[in-house]
């Protein structure tokens, strides 16, 4: 029986080469898309799944207002909440990001960009397997360091690393362990050093200092409500009570009027995709982008399966007599169903193999697109591939098999089947579905394109062309005499050296990066208004260099000595929050204890992602707040475009000989750097455009196949009409009108989903386009043109056939 099925299948392929190829190619593309989405899903879901503590470890996230969440916590919070909450097993502070520095051993130097500063309990929270030493004795004090296997090999080769002395940030540290990175995690450091305790000492009583990430390990993950309640009580007793006292009101009145910090707990197991804060050292995933990829990939596979079902049911006309003969000689209905499911299984298996080839060849480009290192392997993936195969065979094979098995043997053998309407409505419904999906993608991709172009062309409020941003490694270590004044003097010397290089026009430092926003936030108050201002520490001339406008008052100037003592600029957003018509000259209390005067209002500009709302900003000179010098990590340079290459060479030579001889010279252009801040949305646009092309191709495959079968059924009708004198244009009109009607219905069905879903997507942007009628007009025109292109070409070919070929047997 199986041999007979295979022979029939091979015979059908030989007689329907083109349509079989279109079916296989359509399914292959659909399955390949789902494989890509599955690989991306597996990669994102794999973070911290190896960690046995993933469900018991929680990051403390602090909600500052309705839309602002911080992943950093106050320094005294961890010890205080653990002391009063028996449900907490332990706590640990981490730096939110890695540090980049050189590690020295003897005469060898290794640069690492994944140095993690943490407390000694780090390996209780992330129990990496140790190949040397023990996690229980790792990081006993600030003179200890644990290395990953890769870093240990770079430093010592095959020698044991345990007990070796290294130098990090001019401090001697002892290797107390070597660990193996087991899998993807929120923290995958090249080394862990216990410098955190010394950093906490300076702010151990400062409840308003949100600087480091705090994680809590609970005995029972169901106790989160008790822990959260105690966290809130601690903030109320130690922070709000003090702030309320300064205002002369009760803590309850303070919270009611100004709001307060609301601590939340986020599980490590879901932190990667669902954190409301900024994520941890390895960053956070884009859950929306992931769901878009998965959803669209499933939709495309459904479209491919619909194509297959349409072709299979249409092709059933040719196989009707085969089924009738088989039924006459005794074949059961179940045997016919099994045969057709078997054929679908072979086609699906072939499609999956081709899809794997497509995936393997495209994987390098896919990894580059996602900035990942995904590989095509893993037991989970193979199991998912089996599920995809079963789902494809089930959905694509069962209906055509049942449809064919229901043919009446006597009816089809008498030749009356060709006039039967059975299955026509279903095929037409599926064709309308294909038109709807195609319309959705055409309209949606155009709307996405419009939004990204709007972001590209939007007035940003600054001009970053031909402005260099040099990554400046500041110096630290108060115990070595490196204080705020030392840092200022060092920066002033570097600035003076740079100004002597040919082609450089202006030089100014800043504690921020365009596209990444301000990293420092400090509250200031005026009368009854308190504003959480994003601090933008600047040097003289930086605002002018970036062509950032002043709408009221003046900018900073070295002509005013007070500009380095007690003055501040605010942006338009902050000015509106002050509820003061003319804020110039008004005194505000900055950080609760420093009185500063507003001397200017800066026109709003996008410092962070252009899709996000512009926050209230506070501009102060570095000297005004002495500790701002510790955040000076960027030097901006305006240079002559005509001599840019020569200027860059001069800067690099000066930098590598006088500033950072041990580190590579790193720079970027501000405008290019800023565009990368919304690269994820550009990727979504590119993805939508690519999928749009794929959907159109698959839809055209289906339309071509269905139109061909439909026109082939009407060939005798066409021949008779031609014999009776019908003109070609009349025949074309008659053959095309039903497909035009189907495309119109499909377009109308797509209107609401595309409008609703794209409106939801545009909700991610503070500054967005308004959906106009033009995408819909363009989508409808494109859909109609593509439909006519396929149907007219096939219909025109049909009108040119030899009529005798179809009439000679009548």
JSON list of N, CA, C and O in Angstrom, two decimals, residues 466-470 498 501-504 635 637-656 665-669 672:
[
{"chain": "A", "resi": 466, "resn": "UNK", "atom": "N", "xyz": [29.26, 66.42, 12.38]},
{"chain": "A", "resi": 466, "resn": "UNK", "atom": "CA", "xyz": [30.68, 66.77, 12.48]},
{"chain": "A", "resi": 466, "resn": "UNK", "atom": "C", "xyz": [31.11, 67.06, 13.92]},
{"chain": "A", "resi": 466, "resn": "UNK", "atom": "O", "xyz": [32.11, 67.74, 14.16]},
{"chain": "A", "resi": 467, "resn": "UNK", "atom": "N", "xyz": [30.34, 66.54, 14.89]},
{"chain": "A", "resi": 467, "resn": "UNK", "atom": "CA", "xyz": [30.70, 66.66, 16.30]},
{"chain": "A", "resi": 467, "resn": "UNK", "atom": "C", "xyz": [31.16, 65.30, 16.78]},
{"chain": "A", "resi": 467, "resn": "UNK", "atom": "O", "xyz": [30.45, 64.30, 16.65]},
{"chain": "A", "resi": 468, "resn": "UNK", "atom": "N", "xyz": [32.37, 65.25, 17.33]},
{"chain": "A", "resi": 468, "resn": "UNK", "atom": "CA", "xyz": [32.95, 64.01, 17.83]},
{"chain": "A", "resi": 468, "resn": "UNK", "atom": "C", "xyz": [32.64, 63.85, 19.32]},
{"chain": "A", "resi": 468, "resn": "UNK", "atom": "O", "xyz": [32.70, 64.81, 20.08]},
{"chain": "A", "resi": 469, "resn": "UNK", "atom": "N", "xyz": [32.32, 62.63, 19.70]},
{"chain": "A", "resi": 469, "resn": "UNK", "atom": "CA", "xyz": [32.19, 62.28, 21.12]},
{"chain": "A", "resi": 469, "resn": "UNK", "atom": "C", "xyz": [33.30, 61.31, 21.46]},
{"chain": "A", "resi": 469, "resn": "UNK", "atom": "O", "xyz": [33.31, 60.18, 20.99]},
{"chain": "A", "resi": 470, "resn": "UNK", "atom": "N", "xyz": [34.26, 61.77, 22.26]},
{"chain": "A", "resi": 470, "resn": "UNK", "atom": "CA", "xyz": [35.39, 60.92, 22.65]},
{"chain": "A", "resi": 470, "resn": "UNK", "atom": "C", "xyz": [35.10, 60.34, 24.03]},
{"chain": "A", "resi": 470, "resn": "UNK", "atom": "O", "xyz": [34.77, 61.06, 24.98]},
{"chain": "A", "resi": 498, "resn": "UNK", "atom": "N", "xyz": [43.89, 69.54, 23.26]},
{"chain": "A", "resi": 498, "resn": "UNK", "atom": "CA", "xyz": [43.04, 69.29, 22.10]},
{"chain": "A", "resi": 498, "resn": "UNK", "atom": "C", "xyz": [42.86, 70.54, 21.25]},
{"chain": "A", "resi": 498, "resn": "UNK", "atom": "O", "xyz": [42.83, 70.48, 20.01]},
{"chain": "A", "resi": 501, "resn": "UNK", "atom": "N", "xyz": [45.26, 71.17, 18.40]},
{"chain": "A", "resi": 501, "resn": "UNK", "atom": "CA", "xyz": [45.32, 70.26, 17.25]},
{"chain": "A", "resi": 501, "resn": "UNK", "atom": "C", "xyz": [44.63, 70.91, 16.05]},
{"chain": "A", "resi": 501, "resn": "UNK", "atom": "O", "xyz": [43.55, 71.49, 16.19]},
{"chain": "A", "resi": 502, "resn": "UNK", "atom": "N", "xyz": [45.25, 70.81, 14.89]},
{"chain": "A", "resi": 502, "resn": "UNK", "atom": "CA", "xyz": [44.73, 71.43, 13.68]},
{"chain": "A", "resi": 502, "resn": "UNK", "atom": "C", "xyz": [43.33, 70.91, 13.35]},
{"chain": "A", "resi": 502, "resn": "UNK", "atom": "O", "xyz": [43.08, 69.70, 13.36]},
{"chain": "A", "resi": 503, "resn": "UNK", "atom": "N", "xyz": [42.43, 71.81, 13.04]},
{"chain": "A", "resi": 503, "resn": "UNK", "atom": "CA", "xyz": [41.07, 71.46, 12.62]},
{"chain": "A", "resi": 503, "resn": "UNK", "atom": "C", "xyz": [40.05, 71.50, 13.73]},
{"chain": "A", "resi": 503, "resn": "UNK", "atom": "O", "xyz": [38.85, 71.50, 13.47]},
{"chain": "A", "resi": 504, "resn": "UNK", "atom": "N", "xyz": [40.49, 71.54, 15.00]},
{"chain": "A", "resi": 504, "resn": "UNK", "atom": "CA", "xyz": [39.54, 71.54, 16.12]},
{"chain": "A", "resi": 504, "resn": "UNK", "atom": "C", "xyz": [39.09, 72.98, 16.39]},
{"chain": "A", "resi": 504, "resn": "UNK", "atom": "O", "xyz": [39.91, 73.88, 16.56]},
{"chain": "A", "resi": 635, "resn": "UNK", "atom": "N", "xyz": [33.98, 63.78, 26.10]},
{"chain": "A", "resi": 635, "resn": "UNK", "atom": "CA", "xyz": [34.49, 65.08, 25.65]},
{"chain": "A", "resi": 635, "resn": "UNK", "atom": "C", "xyz": [34.03, 65.28, 24.21]},
{"chain": "A", "resi": 635, "resn": "UNK", "atom": "O", "xyz": [34.28, 64.44, 23.33]},
{"chain": "A", "resi": 637, "resn": "UNK", "atom": "N", "xyz": [33.84, 67.39, 20.65]},
{"chain": "A", "resi": 637, "resn": "UNK", "atom": "CA", "xyz": [34.76, 68.20, 19.85]},
{"chain": "A", "resi": 637, "resn": "UNK", "atom": "C", "xyz": [34.10, 68.60, 18.54]},
{"chain": "A", "resi": 637, "resn": "UNK", "atom": "O", "xyz": [33.54, 67.75, 17.83]},
{"chain": "A", "resi": 638, "resn": "UNK", "atom": "N", "xyz": [34.15, 69.89, 18.22]},
{"chain": "A", "resi": 638, "resn": "UNK", "atom": "CA", "xyz": [33.70, 70.38, 16.91]},
{"chain": "A", "resi": 638, "resn": "UNK", "atom": "C", "xyz": [34.93, 70.54, 16.03]},
{"chain": "A", "resi": 638, "resn": "UNK", "atom": "O", "xyz": [35.89, 71.23, 16.41]},
{"chain": "A", "resi": 639, "resn": "UNK", "atom": "N", "xyz": [34.91, 69.88, 14.87]},
{"chain": "A", "resi": 639, "resn": "UNK", "atom": "CA", "xyz": [36.09, 69.88, 14.00]},
{"chain": "A", "resi": 639, "resn": "UNK", "atom": "C", "xyz": [35.72, 70.25, 12.58]},
{"chain": "A", "resi": 639, "resn": "UNK", "atom": "O", "xyz": [34.58, 70.09, 12.15]},
{"chain": "A", "resi": 640, "resn": "UNK", "atom": "N", "xyz": [36.70, 70.75, 11.86]},
{"chain": "A", "resi": 640, "resn": "UNK", "atom": "CA", "xyz": [36.52, 71.13, 10.45]},
{"chain": "A", "resi": 640, "resn": "UNK", "atom": "C", "xyz": [36.37, 69.86, 9.61]},
{"chain": "A", "resi": 640, "resn": "UNK", "atom": "O", "xyz": [37.23, 68.97, 9.63]},
{"chain": "A", "resi": 641, "resn": "UNK", "atom": "N", "xyz": [35.27, 69.77, 8.85]},
{"chain": "A", "resi": 641, "resn": "UNK", "atom": "CA", "xyz": [35.01, 68.57, 8.05]},
{"chain": "A", "resi": 641, "resn": "UNK", "atom": "C", "xyz": [36.05, 68.37, 6.95]},
{"chain": "A", "resi": 641, "resn": "UNK", "atom": "O", "xyz": [36.31, 67.24, 6.54]},
{"chain": "A", "resi": 642, "resn": "UNK", "atom": "N", "xyz": [36.67, 69.47, 6.47]},
{"chain": "A", "resi": 642, "resn": "UNK", "atom": "CA", "xyz": [37.63, 69.37, 5.39]},
{"chain": "A", "resi": 642, "resn": "UNK", "atom": "C", "xyz": [38.92, 68.67, 5.82]},
{"chain": "A", "resi": 642, "resn": "UNK", "atom": "O", "xyz": [39.61, 68.07, 5.00]},
{"chain": "A", "resi": 643, "resn": "UNK", "atom": "N", "xyz": [39.26, 68.78, 7.08]},
{"chain": "A", "resi": 643, "resn": "UNK", "atom": "CA", "xyz": [40.51, 68.18, 7.58]},
{"chain": "A", "resi": 643, "resn": "UNK", "atom": "C", "xyz": [40.21, 67.12, 8.64]},
{"chain": "A", "resi": 643, "resn": "UNK", "atom": "O", "xyz": [41.02, 66.87, 9.52]},
{"chain": "A", "resi": 644, "resn": "UNK", "atom": "N", "xyz": [39.02, 66.48, 8.56]},
{"chain": "A", "resi": 644, "resn": "UNK", "atom": "CA", "xyz": [38.60, 65.55, 9.61]},
{"chain": "A", "resi": 644, "resn": "UNK", "atom": "C", "xyz": [39.56, 64.40, 9.80]},
{"chain": "A", "resi": 644, "resn": "UNK", "atom": "O", "xyz": [39.90, 64.04, 10.94]},
{"chain": "A", "resi": 645, "resn": "UNK", "atom": "N", "xyz": [40.02, 63.77, 8.72]},
{"chain": "A", "resi": 645, "resn": "UNK", "atom": "CA", "xyz": [40.93, 62.63, 8.85]},
{"chain": "A", "resi": 645, "resn": "UNK", "atom": "C", "xyz": [42.23, 63.04, 9.53]},
{"chain": "A", "resi": 645, "resn": "UNK", "atom": "O", "xyz": [42.75, 62.33, 10.41]},
{"chain": "A", "resi": 646, "resn": "UNK", "atom": "N", "xyz": [42.77, 64.19, 9.14]},
{"chain": "A", "resi": 646, "resn": "UNK", "atom": "CA", "xyz": [44.00, 64.68, 9.74]},
{"chain": "A", "resi": 646, "resn": "UNK", "atom": "C", "xyz": [43.77, 65.02, 11.21]},
{"chain": "A", "resi": 646, "resn": "UNK", "atom": "O", "xyz": [44.62, 64.73, 12.07]},
{"chain": "A", "resi": 647, "resn": "UNK", "atom": "N", "xyz": [42.61, 65.61, 11.51]},
{"chain": "A", "resi": 647, "resn": "UNK", "atom": "CA", "xyz": [42.28, 65.96, 12.89]},
{"chain": "A", "resi": 647, "resn": "UNK", "atom": "C", "xyz": [42.16, 64.72, 13.76]},
{"chain": "A", "resi": 647, "resn": "UNK", "atom": "O", "xyz": [42.68, 64.68, 14.89]},
{"chain": "A", "resi": 648, "resn": "UNK", "atom": "N", "xyz": [41.48, 63.70, 13.25]},
{"chain": "A", "resi": 648, "resn": "UNK", "atom": "CA", "xyz": [41.32, 62.46, 14.01]},
{"chain": "A", "resi": 648, "resn": "UNK", "atom": "C", "xyz": [42.67, 61.80, 14.29]},
{"chain": "A", "resi": 648, "resn": "UNK", "atom": "O", "xyz": [42.90, 61.29, 15.40]},
{"chain": "A", "resi": 649, "resn": "UNK", "atom": "N", "xyz": [43.54, 61.82, 13.31]},
{"chain": "A", "resi": 649, "resn": "UNK", "atom": "CA", "xyz": [44.88, 61.25, 13.50]},
{"chain": "A", "resi": 649, "resn": "UNK", "atom": "C", "xyz": [45.63, 62.01, 14.59]},
{"chain": "A", "resi": 649, "resn": "UNK", "atom": "O", "xyz": [46.32, 61.42, 15.44]},
{"chain": "A", "resi": 650, "resn": "UNK", "atom": "N", "xyz": [45.50, 63.34, 14.59]},
{"chain": "A", "resi": 650, "resn": "UNK", "atom": "CA", "xyz": [46.16, 64.15, 15.61]},
{"chain": "A", "resi": 650, "resn": "UNK", "atom": "C", "xyz": [45.60, 63.89, 17.00]},
{"chain": "A", "resi": 650, "resn": "UNK", "atom": "O", "xyz": [46.35, 63.81, 17.98]},
{"chain": "A", "resi": 651, "resn": "UNK", "atom": "N", "xyz": [44.26, 63.76, 17.09]},
{"chain": "A", "resi": 651, "resn": "UNK", "atom": "CA", "xyz": [43.65, 63.48, 18.40]},
{"chain": "A", "resi": 651, "resn": "UNK", "atom": "C", "xyz": [44.10, 62.13, 18.92]},
{"chain": "A", "resi": 651, "resn": "UNK", "atom": "O", "xyz": [44.47, 61.98, 20.09]},
{"chain": "A", "resi": 652, "resn": "UNK", "atom": "N", "xyz": [44.08, 61.12, 18.04]},
{"chain": "A", "resi": 652, "resn": "UNK", "atom": "CA", "xyz": [44.47, 59.78, 18.46]},
{"chain": "A", "resi": 652, "resn": "UNK", "atom": "C", "xyz": [45.92, 59.74, 18.93]},
{"chain": "A", "resi": 652, "resn": "UNK", "atom": "O", "xyz": [46.25, 59.10, 19.94]},
{"chain": "A", "resi": 653, "resn": "UNK", "atom": "N", "xyz": [46.80, 60.44, 18.23]},
{"chain": "A", "resi": 653, "resn": "UNK", "atom": "CA", "xyz": [48.21, 60.46, 18.63]},
{"chain": "A", "resi": 653, "resn": "UNK", "atom": "C", "xyz": [48.38, 61.10, 20.00]},
{"chain": "A", "resi": 653, "resn": "UNK", "atom": "O", "xyz": [49.08, 60.57, 20.87]},
{"chain": "A", "resi": 654, "resn": "UNK", "atom": "N", "xyz": [47.72, 62.25, 20.20]},
{"chain": "A", "resi": 654, "resn": "UNK", "atom": "CA", "xyz": [47.80, 62.92, 21.49]},
{"chain": "A", "resi": 654, "resn": "UNK", "atom": "C", "xyz": [47.18, 62.05, 22.59]},
{"chain": "A", "resi": 654, "resn": "UNK", "atom": "O", "xyz": [47.72, 61.93, 23.69]},
{"chain": "A", "resi": 655, "resn": "UNK", "atom": "N", "xyz": [46.04, 61.43, 22.28]},
{"chain": "A", "resi": 655, "resn": "UNK", "atom": "CA", "xyz": [45.29, 60.65, 23.28]},
{"chain": "A", "resi": 655, "resn": "UNK", "atom": "C", "xyz": [46.08, 59.43, 23.75]},
{"chain": "A", "resi": 655, "resn": "UNK", "atom": "O", "xyz": [46.15, 59.13, 24.94]},
{"chain": "A", "resi": 656, "resn": "UNK", "atom": "N", "xyz": [46.67, 58.72, 22.79]},
{"chain": "A", "resi": 656, "resn": "UNK", "atom": "CA", "xyz": [47.36, 57.48, 23.13]},
{"chain": "A", "resi": 656, "resn": "UNK", "atom": "C", "xyz": [48.75, 57.71, 23.72]},
{"chain": "A", "resi": 656, "resn": "UNK", "atom": "O", "xyz": [49.35, 56.77, 24.26]},
{"chain": "A", "resi": 665, "resn": "UNK", "atom": "N", "xyz": [41.88, 54.27, 21.63]},
{"chain": "A", "resi": 665, "resn": "UNK", "atom": "CA", "xyz": [41.20, 55.55, 21.43]},
{"chain": "A", "resi": 665, "resn": "UNK", "atom": "C", "xyz": [39.81, 55.25, 20.86]},
{"chain": "A", "resi": 665, "resn": "UNK", "atom": "O", "xyz": [39.67, 54.64, 19.80]},
{"chain": "A", "resi": 666, "resn": "UNK", "atom": "N", "xyz": [38.77, 55.67, 21.56]},
{"chain": "A", "resi": 666, "resn": "UNK", "atom": "CA", "xyz": [37.39, 55.37, 21.17]},
{"chain": "A", "resi": 666, "resn": "UNK", "atom": "C", "xyz": [36.63, 56.67, 20.94]},
{"chain": "A", "resi": 666, "resn": "UNK", "atom": "O", "xyz": [36.61, 57.54, 21.81]},
{"chain": "A", "resi": 667, "resn": "UNK", "atom": "N", "xyz": [36.01, 56.78, 19.76]},
{"chain": "A", "resi": 667, "resn": "UNK", "atom": "CA", "xyz": [35.24, 57.98, 19.46]},
{"chain": "A", "resi": 667, "resn": "UNK", "atom": "C", "xyz": [34.05, 57.61, 18.60]},
{"chain": "A", "resi": 667, "resn": "UNK", "atom": "O", "xyz": [33.95, 56.50, 18.06]},
{"chain": "A", "resi": 668, "resn": "UNK", "atom": "N", "xyz": [33.14, 58.54, 18.46]},
{"chain": "A", "resi": 668, "resn": "UNK", "atom": "CA", "xyz": [31.99, 58.36, 17.56]},
{"chain": "A", "resi": 668, "resn": "UNK", "atom": "C", "xyz": [31.48, 59.73, 17.17]},
{"chain": "A", "resi": 668, "resn": "UNK", "atom": "O", "xyz": [31.76, 60.73, 17.85]},
{"chain": "A", "resi": 669, "resn": "UNK", "atom": "N", "xyz": [30.72, 59.79, 16.07]},
{"chain": "A", "resi": 669, "resn": "UNK", "atom": "CA", "xyz": [30.06, 61.02, 15.68]},
{"chain": "A", "resi": 669, "resn": "UNK", "atom": "C", "xyz": [28.70, 61.07, 16.36]},
{"chain": "A", "resi": 669, "resn": "UNK", "atom": "O", "xyz": [27.96, 60.08, 16.39]},
{"chain": "A", "resi": 672, "resn": "UNK", "atom": "N", "xyz": [25.51, 59.93, 14.35]},
{"chain": "A", "resi": 672, "resn": "UNK", "atom": "CA", "xyz": [25.44, 58.48, 14.14]},
{"chain": "A", "resi": 672, "resn": "UNK", "atom": "C", "xyz": [25.14, 57.75, 15.45]},
{"chain": "A", "resi": 672, "resn": "UNK", "atom": "O", "xyz": [24.39, 56.78, 15.49]}
]
